[in-house]
Tab-separated table of C-alpha atoms and ligand atoms in Angstrom:
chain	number	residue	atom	x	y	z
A	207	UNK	CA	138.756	-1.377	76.602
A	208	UNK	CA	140.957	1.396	74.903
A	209	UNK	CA	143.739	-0.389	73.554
A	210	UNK	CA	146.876	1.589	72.299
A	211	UNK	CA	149.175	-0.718	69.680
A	212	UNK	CA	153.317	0.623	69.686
A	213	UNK	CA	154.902	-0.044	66.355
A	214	UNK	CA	154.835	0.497	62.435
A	215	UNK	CA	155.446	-2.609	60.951
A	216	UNK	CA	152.761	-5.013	59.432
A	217	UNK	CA	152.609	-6.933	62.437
A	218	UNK	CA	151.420	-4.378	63.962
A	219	UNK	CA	148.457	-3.603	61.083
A	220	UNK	CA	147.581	-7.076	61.879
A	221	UNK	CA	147.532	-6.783	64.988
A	222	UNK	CA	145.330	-3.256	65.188
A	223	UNK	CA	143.017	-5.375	62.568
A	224	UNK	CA	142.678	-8.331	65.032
A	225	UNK	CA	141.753	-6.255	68.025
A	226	UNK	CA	139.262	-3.397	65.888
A	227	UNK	CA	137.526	-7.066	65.417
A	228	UNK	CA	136.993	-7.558	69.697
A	229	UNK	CA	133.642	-5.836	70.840
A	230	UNK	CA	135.580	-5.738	73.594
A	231	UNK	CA	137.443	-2.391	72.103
A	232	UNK	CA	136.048	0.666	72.671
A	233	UNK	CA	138.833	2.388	71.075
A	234	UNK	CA	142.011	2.196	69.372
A	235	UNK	CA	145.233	3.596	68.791
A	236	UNK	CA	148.536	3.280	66.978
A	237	UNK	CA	152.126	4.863	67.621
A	238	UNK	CA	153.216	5.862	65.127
A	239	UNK	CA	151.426	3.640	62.866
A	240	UNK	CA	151.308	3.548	58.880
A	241	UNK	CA	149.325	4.575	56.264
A	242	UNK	CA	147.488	0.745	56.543
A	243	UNK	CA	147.322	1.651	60.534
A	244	UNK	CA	145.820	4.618	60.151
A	245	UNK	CA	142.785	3.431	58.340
A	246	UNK	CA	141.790	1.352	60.811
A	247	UNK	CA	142.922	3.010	64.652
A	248	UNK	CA	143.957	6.918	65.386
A	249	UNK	CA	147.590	7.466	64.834
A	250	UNK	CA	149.966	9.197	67.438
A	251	UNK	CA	153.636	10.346	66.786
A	252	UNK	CA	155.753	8.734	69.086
A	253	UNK	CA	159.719	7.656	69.710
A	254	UNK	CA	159.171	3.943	69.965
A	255	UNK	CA	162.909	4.267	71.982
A	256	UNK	CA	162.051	6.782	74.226
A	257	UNK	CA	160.367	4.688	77.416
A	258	UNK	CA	158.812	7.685	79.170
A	259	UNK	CA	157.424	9.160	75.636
A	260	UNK	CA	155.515	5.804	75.423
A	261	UNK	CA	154.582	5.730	78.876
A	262	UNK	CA	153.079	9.607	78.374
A	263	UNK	CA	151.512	8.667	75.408
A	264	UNK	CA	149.443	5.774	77.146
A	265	UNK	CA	148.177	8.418	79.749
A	266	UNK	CA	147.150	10.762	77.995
A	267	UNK	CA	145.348	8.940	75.402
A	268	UNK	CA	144.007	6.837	79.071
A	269	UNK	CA	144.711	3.448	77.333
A	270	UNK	CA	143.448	0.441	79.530
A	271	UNK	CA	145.946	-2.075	77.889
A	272	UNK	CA	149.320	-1.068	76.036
A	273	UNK	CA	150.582	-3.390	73.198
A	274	UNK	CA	154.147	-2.957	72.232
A	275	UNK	CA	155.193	-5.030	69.200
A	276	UNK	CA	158.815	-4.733	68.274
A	277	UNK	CA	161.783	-5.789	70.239
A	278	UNK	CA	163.393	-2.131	70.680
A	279	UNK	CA	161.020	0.006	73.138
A	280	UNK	CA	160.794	-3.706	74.784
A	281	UNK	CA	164.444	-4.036	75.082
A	282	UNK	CA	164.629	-0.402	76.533
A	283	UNK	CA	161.983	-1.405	79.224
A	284	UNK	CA	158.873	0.366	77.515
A	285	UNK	CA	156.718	-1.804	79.134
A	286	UNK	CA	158.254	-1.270	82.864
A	287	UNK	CA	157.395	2.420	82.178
A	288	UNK	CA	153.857	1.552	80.908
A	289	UNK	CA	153.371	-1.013	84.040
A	290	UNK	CA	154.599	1.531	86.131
A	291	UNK	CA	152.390	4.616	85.483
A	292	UNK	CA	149.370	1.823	86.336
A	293	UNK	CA	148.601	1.001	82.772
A	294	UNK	CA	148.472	-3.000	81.795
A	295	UNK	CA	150.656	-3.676	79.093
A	296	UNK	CA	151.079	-6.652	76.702
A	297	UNK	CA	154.882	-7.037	76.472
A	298	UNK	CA	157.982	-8.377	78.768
A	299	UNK	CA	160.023	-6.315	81.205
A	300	UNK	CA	163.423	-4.720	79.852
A	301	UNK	CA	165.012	-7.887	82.203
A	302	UNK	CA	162.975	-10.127	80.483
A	303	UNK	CA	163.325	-8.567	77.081
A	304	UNK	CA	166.746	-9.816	77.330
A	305	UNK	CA	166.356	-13.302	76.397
A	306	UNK	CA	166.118	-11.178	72.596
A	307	UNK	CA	168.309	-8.633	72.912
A	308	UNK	CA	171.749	-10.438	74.312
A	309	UNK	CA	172.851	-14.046	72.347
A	310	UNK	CA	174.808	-14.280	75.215
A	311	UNK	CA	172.082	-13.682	77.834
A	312	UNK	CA	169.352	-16.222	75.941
A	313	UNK	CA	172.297	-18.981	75.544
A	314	UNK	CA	172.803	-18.636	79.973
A	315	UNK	CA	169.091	-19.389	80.471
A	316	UNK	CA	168.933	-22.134	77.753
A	317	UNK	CA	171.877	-24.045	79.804
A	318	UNK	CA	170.306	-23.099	82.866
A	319	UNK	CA	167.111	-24.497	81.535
A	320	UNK	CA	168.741	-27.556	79.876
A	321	UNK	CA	167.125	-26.554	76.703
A	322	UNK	CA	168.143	-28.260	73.481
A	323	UNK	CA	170.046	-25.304	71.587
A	324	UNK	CA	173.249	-25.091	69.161
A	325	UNK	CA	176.945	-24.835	70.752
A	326	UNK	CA	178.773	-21.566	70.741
A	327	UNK	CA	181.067	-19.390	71.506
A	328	UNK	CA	181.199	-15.835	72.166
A	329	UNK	CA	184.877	-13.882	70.549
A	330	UNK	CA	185.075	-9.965	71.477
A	331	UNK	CA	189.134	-10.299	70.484
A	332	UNK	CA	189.912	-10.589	67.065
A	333	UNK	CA	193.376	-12.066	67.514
A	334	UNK	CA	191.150	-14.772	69.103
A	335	UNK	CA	188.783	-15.021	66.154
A	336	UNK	CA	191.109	-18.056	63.876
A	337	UNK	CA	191.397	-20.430	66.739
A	338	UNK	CA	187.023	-20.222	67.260
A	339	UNK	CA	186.420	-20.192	63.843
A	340	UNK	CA	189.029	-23.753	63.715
A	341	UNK	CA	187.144	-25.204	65.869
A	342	UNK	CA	183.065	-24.588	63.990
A	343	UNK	CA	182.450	-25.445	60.373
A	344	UNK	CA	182.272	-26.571	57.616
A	345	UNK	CA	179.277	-24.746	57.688
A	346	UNK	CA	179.620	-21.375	59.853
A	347	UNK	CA	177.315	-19.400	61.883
A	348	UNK	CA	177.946	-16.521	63.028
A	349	UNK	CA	175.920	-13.676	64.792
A	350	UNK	CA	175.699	-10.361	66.046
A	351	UNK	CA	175.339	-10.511	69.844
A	352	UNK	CA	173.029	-7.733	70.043
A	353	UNK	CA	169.802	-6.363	68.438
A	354	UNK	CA	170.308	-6.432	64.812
A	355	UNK	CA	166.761	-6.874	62.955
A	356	UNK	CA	167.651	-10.751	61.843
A	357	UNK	CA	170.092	-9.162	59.934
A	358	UNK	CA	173.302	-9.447	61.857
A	359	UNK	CA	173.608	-13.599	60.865
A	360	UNK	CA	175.832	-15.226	57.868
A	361	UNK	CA	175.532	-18.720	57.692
A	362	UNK	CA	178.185	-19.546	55.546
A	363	UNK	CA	179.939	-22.519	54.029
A	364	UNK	CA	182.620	-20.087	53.345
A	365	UNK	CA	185.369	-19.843	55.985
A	366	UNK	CA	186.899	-16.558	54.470
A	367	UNK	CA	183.263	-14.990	54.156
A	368	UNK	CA	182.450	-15.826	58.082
A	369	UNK	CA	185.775	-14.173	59.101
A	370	UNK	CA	185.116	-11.033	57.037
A	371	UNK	CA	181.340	-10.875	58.741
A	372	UNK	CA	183.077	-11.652	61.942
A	373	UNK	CA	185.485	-9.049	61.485
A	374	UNK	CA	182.987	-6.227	60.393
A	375	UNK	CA	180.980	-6.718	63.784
A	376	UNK	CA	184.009	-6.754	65.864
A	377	UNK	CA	185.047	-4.080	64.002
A	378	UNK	CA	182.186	-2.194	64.799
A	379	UNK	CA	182.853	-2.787	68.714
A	380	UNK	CA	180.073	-6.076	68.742
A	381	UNK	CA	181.060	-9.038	70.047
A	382	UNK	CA	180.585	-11.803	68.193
A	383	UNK	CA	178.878	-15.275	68.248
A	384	UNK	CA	179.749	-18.666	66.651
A	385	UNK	CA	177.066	-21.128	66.492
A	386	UNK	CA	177.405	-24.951	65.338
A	387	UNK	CA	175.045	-25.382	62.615
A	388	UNK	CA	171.517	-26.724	62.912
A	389	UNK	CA	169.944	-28.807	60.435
A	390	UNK	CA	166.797	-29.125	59.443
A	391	UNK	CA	163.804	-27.316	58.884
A	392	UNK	CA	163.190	-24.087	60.371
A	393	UNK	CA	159.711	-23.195	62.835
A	394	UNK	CA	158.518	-20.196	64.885
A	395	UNK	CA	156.409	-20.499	67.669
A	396	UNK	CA	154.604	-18.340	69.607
A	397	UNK	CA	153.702	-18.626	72.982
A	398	UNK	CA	151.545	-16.302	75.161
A	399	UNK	CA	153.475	-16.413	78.492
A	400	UNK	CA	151.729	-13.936	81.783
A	401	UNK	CA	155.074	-14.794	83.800
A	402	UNK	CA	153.580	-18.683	84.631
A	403	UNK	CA	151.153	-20.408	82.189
A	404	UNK	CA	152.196	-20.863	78.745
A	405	UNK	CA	149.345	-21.101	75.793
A	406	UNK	CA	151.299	-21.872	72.547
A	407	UNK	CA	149.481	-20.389	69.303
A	408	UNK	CA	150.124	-22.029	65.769
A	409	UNK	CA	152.846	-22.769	64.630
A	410	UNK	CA	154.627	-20.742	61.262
A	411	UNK	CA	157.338	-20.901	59.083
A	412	UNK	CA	159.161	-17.631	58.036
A	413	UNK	CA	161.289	-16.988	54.623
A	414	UNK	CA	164.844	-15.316	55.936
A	415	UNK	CA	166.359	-14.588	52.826
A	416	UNK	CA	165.852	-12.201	50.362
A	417	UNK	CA	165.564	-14.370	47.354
A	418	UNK	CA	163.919	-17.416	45.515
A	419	UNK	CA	165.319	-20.892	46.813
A	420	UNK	CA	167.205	-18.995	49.528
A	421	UNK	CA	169.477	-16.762	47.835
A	422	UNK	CA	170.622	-13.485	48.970
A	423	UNK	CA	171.297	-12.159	52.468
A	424	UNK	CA	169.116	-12.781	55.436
A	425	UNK	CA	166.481	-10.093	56.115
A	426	UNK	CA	163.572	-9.329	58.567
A	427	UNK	CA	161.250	-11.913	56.689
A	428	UNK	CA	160.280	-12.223	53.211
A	429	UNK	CA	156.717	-14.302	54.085
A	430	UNK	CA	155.351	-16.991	56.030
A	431	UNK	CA	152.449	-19.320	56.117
A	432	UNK	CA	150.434	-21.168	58.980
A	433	UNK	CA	149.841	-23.628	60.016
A	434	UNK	CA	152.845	-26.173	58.960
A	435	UNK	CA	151.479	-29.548	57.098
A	436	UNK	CA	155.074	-31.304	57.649
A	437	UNK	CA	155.287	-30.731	61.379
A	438	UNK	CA	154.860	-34.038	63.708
A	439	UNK	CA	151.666	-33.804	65.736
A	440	UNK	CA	153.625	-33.529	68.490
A	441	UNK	CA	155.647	-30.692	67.832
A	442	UNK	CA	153.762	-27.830	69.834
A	443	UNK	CA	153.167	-30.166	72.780
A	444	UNK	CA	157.116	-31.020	73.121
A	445	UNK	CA	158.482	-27.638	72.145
A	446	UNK	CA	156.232	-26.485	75.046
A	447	UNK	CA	157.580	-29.302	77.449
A	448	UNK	CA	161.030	-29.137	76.819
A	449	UNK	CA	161.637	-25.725	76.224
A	450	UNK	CA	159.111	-22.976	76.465
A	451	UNK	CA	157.581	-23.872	79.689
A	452	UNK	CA	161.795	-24.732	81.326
A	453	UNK	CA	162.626	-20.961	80.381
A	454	UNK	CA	160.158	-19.564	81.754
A	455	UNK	CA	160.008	-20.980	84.768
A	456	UNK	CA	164.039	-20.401	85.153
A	457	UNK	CA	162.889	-16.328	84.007
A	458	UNK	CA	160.810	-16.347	86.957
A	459	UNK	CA	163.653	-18.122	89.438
A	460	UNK	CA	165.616	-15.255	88.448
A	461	UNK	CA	163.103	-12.749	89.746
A	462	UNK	CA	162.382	-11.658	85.896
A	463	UNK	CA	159.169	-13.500	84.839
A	464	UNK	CA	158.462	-13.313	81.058
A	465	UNK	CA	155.115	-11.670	80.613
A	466	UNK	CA	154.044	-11.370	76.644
A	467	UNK	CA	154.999	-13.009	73.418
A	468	UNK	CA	157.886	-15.602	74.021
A	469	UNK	CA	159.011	-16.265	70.077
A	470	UNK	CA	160.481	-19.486	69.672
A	471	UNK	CA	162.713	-19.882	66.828
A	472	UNK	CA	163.698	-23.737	66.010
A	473	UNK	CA	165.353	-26.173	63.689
A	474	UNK	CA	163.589	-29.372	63.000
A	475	UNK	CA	167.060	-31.652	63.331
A	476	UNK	CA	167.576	-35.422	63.538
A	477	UNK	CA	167.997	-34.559	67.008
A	478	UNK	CA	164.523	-32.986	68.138
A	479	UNK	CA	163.673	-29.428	67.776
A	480	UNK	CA	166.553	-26.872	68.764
A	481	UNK	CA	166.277	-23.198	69.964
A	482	UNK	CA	167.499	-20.926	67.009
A	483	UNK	CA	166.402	-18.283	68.847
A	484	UNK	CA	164.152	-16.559	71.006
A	485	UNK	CA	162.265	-13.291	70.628
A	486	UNK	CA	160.675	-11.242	73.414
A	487	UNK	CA	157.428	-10.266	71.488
A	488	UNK	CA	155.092	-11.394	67.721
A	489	UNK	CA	157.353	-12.147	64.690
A	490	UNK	CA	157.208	-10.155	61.614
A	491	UNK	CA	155.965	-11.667	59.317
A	492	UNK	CA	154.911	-14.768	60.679
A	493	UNK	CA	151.963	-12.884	63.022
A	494	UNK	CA	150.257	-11.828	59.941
A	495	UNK	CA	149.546	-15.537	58.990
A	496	UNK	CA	148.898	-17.006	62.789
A	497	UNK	CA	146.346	-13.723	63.498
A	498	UNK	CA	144.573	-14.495	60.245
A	499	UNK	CA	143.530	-17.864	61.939
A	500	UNK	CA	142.814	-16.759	64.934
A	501	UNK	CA	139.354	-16.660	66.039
A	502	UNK	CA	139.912	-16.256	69.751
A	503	UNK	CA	139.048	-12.319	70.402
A	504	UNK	CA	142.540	-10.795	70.690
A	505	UNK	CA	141.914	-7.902	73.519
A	506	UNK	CA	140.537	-10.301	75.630
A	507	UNK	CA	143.401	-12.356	75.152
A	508	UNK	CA	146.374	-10.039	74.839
A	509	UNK	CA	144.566	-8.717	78.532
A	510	UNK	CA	144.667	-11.657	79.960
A	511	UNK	CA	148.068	-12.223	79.463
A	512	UNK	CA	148.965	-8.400	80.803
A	513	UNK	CA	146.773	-8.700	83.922
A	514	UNK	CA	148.238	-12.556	85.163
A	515	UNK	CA	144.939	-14.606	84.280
A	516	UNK	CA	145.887	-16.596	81.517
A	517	UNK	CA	145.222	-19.658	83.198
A	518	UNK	CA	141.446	-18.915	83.167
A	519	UNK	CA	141.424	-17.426	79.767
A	520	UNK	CA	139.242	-19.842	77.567
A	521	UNK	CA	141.200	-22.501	75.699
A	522	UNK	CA	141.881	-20.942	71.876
A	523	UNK	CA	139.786	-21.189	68.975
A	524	UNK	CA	141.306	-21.291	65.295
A	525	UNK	CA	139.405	-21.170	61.714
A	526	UNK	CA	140.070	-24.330	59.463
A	527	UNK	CA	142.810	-24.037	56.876
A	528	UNK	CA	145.486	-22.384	55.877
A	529	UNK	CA	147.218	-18.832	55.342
A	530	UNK	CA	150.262	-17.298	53.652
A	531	UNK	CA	151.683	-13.638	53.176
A	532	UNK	CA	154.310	-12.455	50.698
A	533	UNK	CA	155.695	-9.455	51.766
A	534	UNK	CA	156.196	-6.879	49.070
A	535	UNK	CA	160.102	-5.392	49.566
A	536	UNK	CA	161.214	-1.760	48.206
A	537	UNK	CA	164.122	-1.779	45.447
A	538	UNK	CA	167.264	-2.210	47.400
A	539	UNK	CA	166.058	-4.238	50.347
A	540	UNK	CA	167.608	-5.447	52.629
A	541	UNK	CA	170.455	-2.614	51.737
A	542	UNK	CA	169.841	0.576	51.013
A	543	UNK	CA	166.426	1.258	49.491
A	544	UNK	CA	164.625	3.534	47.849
A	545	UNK	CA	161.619	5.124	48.939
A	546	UNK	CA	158.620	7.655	48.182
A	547	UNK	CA	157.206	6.009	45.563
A	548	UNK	CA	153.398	5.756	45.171
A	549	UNK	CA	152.025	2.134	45.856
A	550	UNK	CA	148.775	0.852	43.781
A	551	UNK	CA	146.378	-1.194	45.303
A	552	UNK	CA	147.885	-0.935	48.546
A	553	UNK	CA	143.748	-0.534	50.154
A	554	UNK	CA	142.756	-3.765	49.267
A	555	UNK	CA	141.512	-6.536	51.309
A	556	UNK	CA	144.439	-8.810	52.514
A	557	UNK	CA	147.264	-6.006	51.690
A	558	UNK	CA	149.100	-5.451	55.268
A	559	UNK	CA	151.548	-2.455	55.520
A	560	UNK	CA	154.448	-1.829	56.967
A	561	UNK	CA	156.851	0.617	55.079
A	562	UNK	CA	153.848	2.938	54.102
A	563	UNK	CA	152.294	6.767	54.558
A	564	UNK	CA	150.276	9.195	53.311
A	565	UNK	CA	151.154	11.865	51.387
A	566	UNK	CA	149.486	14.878	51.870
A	567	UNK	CA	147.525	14.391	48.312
A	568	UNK	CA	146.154	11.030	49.639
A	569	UNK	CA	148.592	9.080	47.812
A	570	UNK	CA	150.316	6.167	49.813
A	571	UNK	CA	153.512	5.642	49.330
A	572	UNK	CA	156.608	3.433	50.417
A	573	UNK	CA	158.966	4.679	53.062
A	574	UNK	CA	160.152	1.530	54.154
A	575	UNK	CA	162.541	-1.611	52.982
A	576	UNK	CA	159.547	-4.413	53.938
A	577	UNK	CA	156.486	-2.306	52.971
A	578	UNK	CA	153.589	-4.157	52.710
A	579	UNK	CA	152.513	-7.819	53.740
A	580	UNK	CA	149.959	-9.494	51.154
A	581	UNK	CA	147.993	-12.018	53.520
A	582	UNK	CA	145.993	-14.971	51.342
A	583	UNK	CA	143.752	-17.674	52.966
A	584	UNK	CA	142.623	-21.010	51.827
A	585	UNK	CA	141.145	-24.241	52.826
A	586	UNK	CA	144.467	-25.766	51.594
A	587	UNK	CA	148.255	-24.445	51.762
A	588	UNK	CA	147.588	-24.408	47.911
A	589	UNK	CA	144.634	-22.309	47.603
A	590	UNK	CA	146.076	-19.800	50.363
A	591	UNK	CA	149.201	-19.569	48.369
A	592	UNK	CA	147.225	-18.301	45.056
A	593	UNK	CA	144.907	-16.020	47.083
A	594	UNK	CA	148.225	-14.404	48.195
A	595	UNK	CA	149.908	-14.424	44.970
A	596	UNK	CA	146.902	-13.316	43.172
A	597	UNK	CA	146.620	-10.405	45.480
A	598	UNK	CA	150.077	-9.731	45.352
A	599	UNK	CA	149.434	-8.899	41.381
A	600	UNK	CA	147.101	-6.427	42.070
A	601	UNK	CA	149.272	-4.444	43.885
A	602	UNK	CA	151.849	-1.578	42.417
A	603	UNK	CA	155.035	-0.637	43.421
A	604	UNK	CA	158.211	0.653	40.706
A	605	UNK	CA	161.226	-1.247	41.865
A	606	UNK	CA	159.629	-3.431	44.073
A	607	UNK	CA	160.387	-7.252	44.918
A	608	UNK	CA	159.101	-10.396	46.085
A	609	UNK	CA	159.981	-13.690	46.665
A	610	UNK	CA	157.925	-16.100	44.654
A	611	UNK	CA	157.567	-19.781	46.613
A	612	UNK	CA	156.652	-18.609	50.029
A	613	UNK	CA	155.019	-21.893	51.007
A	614	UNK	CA	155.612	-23.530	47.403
A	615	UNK	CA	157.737	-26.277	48.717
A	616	UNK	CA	155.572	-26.851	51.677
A	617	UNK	CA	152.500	-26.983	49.715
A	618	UNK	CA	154.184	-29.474	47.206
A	619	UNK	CA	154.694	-32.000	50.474
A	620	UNK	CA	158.461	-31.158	49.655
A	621	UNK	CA	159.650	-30.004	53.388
A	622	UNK	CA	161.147	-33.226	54.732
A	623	UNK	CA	162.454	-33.610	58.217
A	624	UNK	CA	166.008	-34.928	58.666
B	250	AMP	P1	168.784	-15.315	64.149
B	250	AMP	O1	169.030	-13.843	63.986
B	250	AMP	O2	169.496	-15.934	65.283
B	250	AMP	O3	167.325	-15.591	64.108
B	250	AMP	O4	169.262	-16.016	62.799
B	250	AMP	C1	168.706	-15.674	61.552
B	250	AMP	C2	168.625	-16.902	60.674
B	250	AMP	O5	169.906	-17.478	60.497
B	250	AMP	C3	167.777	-18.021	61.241
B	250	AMP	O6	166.426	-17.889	60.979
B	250	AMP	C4	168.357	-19.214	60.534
B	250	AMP	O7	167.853	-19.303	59.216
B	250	AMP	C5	169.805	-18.897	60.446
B	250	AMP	N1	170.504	-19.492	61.603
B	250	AMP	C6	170.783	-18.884	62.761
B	250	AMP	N2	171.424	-19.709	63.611
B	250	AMP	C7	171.577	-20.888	62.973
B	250	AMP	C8	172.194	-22.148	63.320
B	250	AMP	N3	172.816	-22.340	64.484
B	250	AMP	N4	172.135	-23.128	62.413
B	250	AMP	C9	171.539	-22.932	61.219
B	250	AMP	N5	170.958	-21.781	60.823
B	250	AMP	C10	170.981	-20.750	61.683
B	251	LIG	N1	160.267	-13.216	61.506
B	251	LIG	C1	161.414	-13.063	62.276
B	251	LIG	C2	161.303	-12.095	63.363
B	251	LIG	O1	160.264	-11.524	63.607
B	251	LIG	O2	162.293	-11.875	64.027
């Protein structure tokens, strides 16, 4: 099978490192890739935005399975143009892309669906913004309707702050959406979904903000480990039940069946598990830890779910214990950053990258805000956490930053449910 991977990010090294480990691959490819991706699979230059540039790519390289990692090309129907020059592809249908890329659009299917999920409001007038904003709090959520790389959120116990972030993205012609606040703590879960049968993967818990203890501004994800000790047994089964497999089965009653990664995003409250959000493809950084447990050969699997038999794929297999990554940010991040800087260490064994390339003297060097992903494994959270951090040490960057208790309170028994 010649599998072509669309993307730059870590999640994407992770995912090119997974599949170069399937006999089943008979060759690989990355577009466009990083330094890290390039090691491993040939690199292509490609506009990830551009549908029919992806599409073109995939036949003339004569990939047999297409796997598009982030949400833009997704949202922009990369895979419809992939499906529909007779090339399988691992990834959901511009339609179905939308339960990511409009609030608005994933909050209709979730009431459709009857699926547990915060209350909100959607404000595109500004003279209406006062009255919303009276009726949410004391703490206030408010969003970006669109695509915004998890950075379009404030979650604020300051009124004046959630009007000014309200105000920027209405400002800037986006509407805007209030959420009631959700309590408790976070989970991501990913589900492989071939438009029918759902086959949920382990579940992860990703670091949003940029510093220690939560401080700082959201960003893309700072780390994550796998599995998650504090979650009821339970958990995957319900989250499955009562809200994966209800979406997608209201996706296909609407003619737009969900075909790849269906990222939930929840809050642990008092109440049950609630939808934070859902993505349309593998979370960054959370994939890094759930791929490094993965045993399961991931062509076959990522194939399976692109060509409709998931159903009589094999059930999954997973190695024991536990992984974490800390992901290694550029000076500046998540603002403006600064780049071109040569990275140390960034070849060894567990160091994912994301915001990497080559220079033309072999040196690697950062050209991204996220730009690597240090991935540590261990038979407990504990151990996992120091193969990380230790790694993380070895590696090189002026200016860099990191946080430092990805996992700490988890592996402490600290994470308590509400
Ligand atoms: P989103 O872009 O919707 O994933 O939101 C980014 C982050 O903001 C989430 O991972 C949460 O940490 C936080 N967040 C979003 N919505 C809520 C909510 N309704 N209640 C509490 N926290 C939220
Ligand atoms: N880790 C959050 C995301 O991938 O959106």
């Amino acid at each position: 099978m010649r599998v072509l991977v669309i993307g730059s990010g870590a999640r994407e090294h992770a995912l090119v490192l997974a599949l170069s480990h399937d006999p089943a691959v008979t060759a690989l490819a990355c577009a466009p890739g990083n330094a890290g991706t390039a090691a491993v699979a040939e690199s292509y230059g490609v506009d990830v935005a551009t549908s029919s540039s992806v599409a073109a790519l995939a036949q003339e390289w004569r990939a047999d399975l297409v796997v598009i990692g982030p949400e833009v090309p997704l949202v922009a129907g990369a895979a419809d143009a992939v499906r529909a020059a007779g090339i399988a592809c691992f990834g959901p249908s511009a339609a179905a892309a939308r339960i990511e890329g409009s609030k608005a659009f994933a909050k209709e299917v979730m009431a459709a669906a009857g699926v547990p999920t915060a209350h909100s409001e959607i404000v595109d007038n500004p003279a209406k913004l006062d009255a919303a904003l009276s009726r949410f709090g004391p703490t206030w959520v408010v969003k970006d309707d669109g695509l915004a790389a998890g950075k379009g959120v404030a979650v604020t116990t300051d009124l004046a702050a959630a009007r000014t972030h309200a105000m920027t993205l209405l400002d800037g012609g986006h509407p805007v959406l209030l959420e009631s606040f959700l309590d408790g703590p976070e989970a991501s879960l990913f589900c492989l979904v071939d438009g029918t049968t759902v086959v949920p993967l382990l579940p992860a818990q990703d670091f949003k903000r940029v510093g220690d203890d939560d401080a700082g501004p959201n960003t893309g994800g700072m780390g994550a480990y796998a599995p998650l000790p504090w979650a009821p047994s339970r958990l995957v089964d319900d989250v499955v039940a009562k809200i994966v497999q209800p979406v997608v089965e209201e996706l296909a009653a609407r003619d737009t069946p969900f075909s790849g990664l269906l990222y939930v995003g929840l809050a642990i409250t008092s109440d049950g598990p609630q939808v934070i959000e859902f993505n349309c493809r593998f979370g960054d950084p959370e994939t890094q830890v759930v791929l490094a447990l993965l045993r399961t050969p991931l062509a076959g699997l990522l194939n399976a779910v692109a060509t409709g038999t998931l159903a009589s794929h094999p059930p999954l297999e997973w190695h024991d214990g536990h992984a974490v990554t800390v992901v290694i940010a550029a000076e500046g991040y998540p603002g403006p950053i600064r780049s071109g800087d040569v990275i140390a260490g960034a070849e060894a064994h567990g160091v994912l990258h994301a915001g990497t390339r080559r220079r033309d003297d072999g040196a690697i060097v950062s050209s991204g805000g996220r730009v690597l992903s240090v991935v540590g494994t261990g038979p407990t959270l504990t151990a996992a956490r120091e193969d990380a951090y230790r790694k993380v040490t070895d590696v090189h960057l002026a200016g860099s930053h990191y946080r430092t208790d990805i996992a700490a309170r988890a592996a402490k028994g600290e994470v308590t449910l509400p």
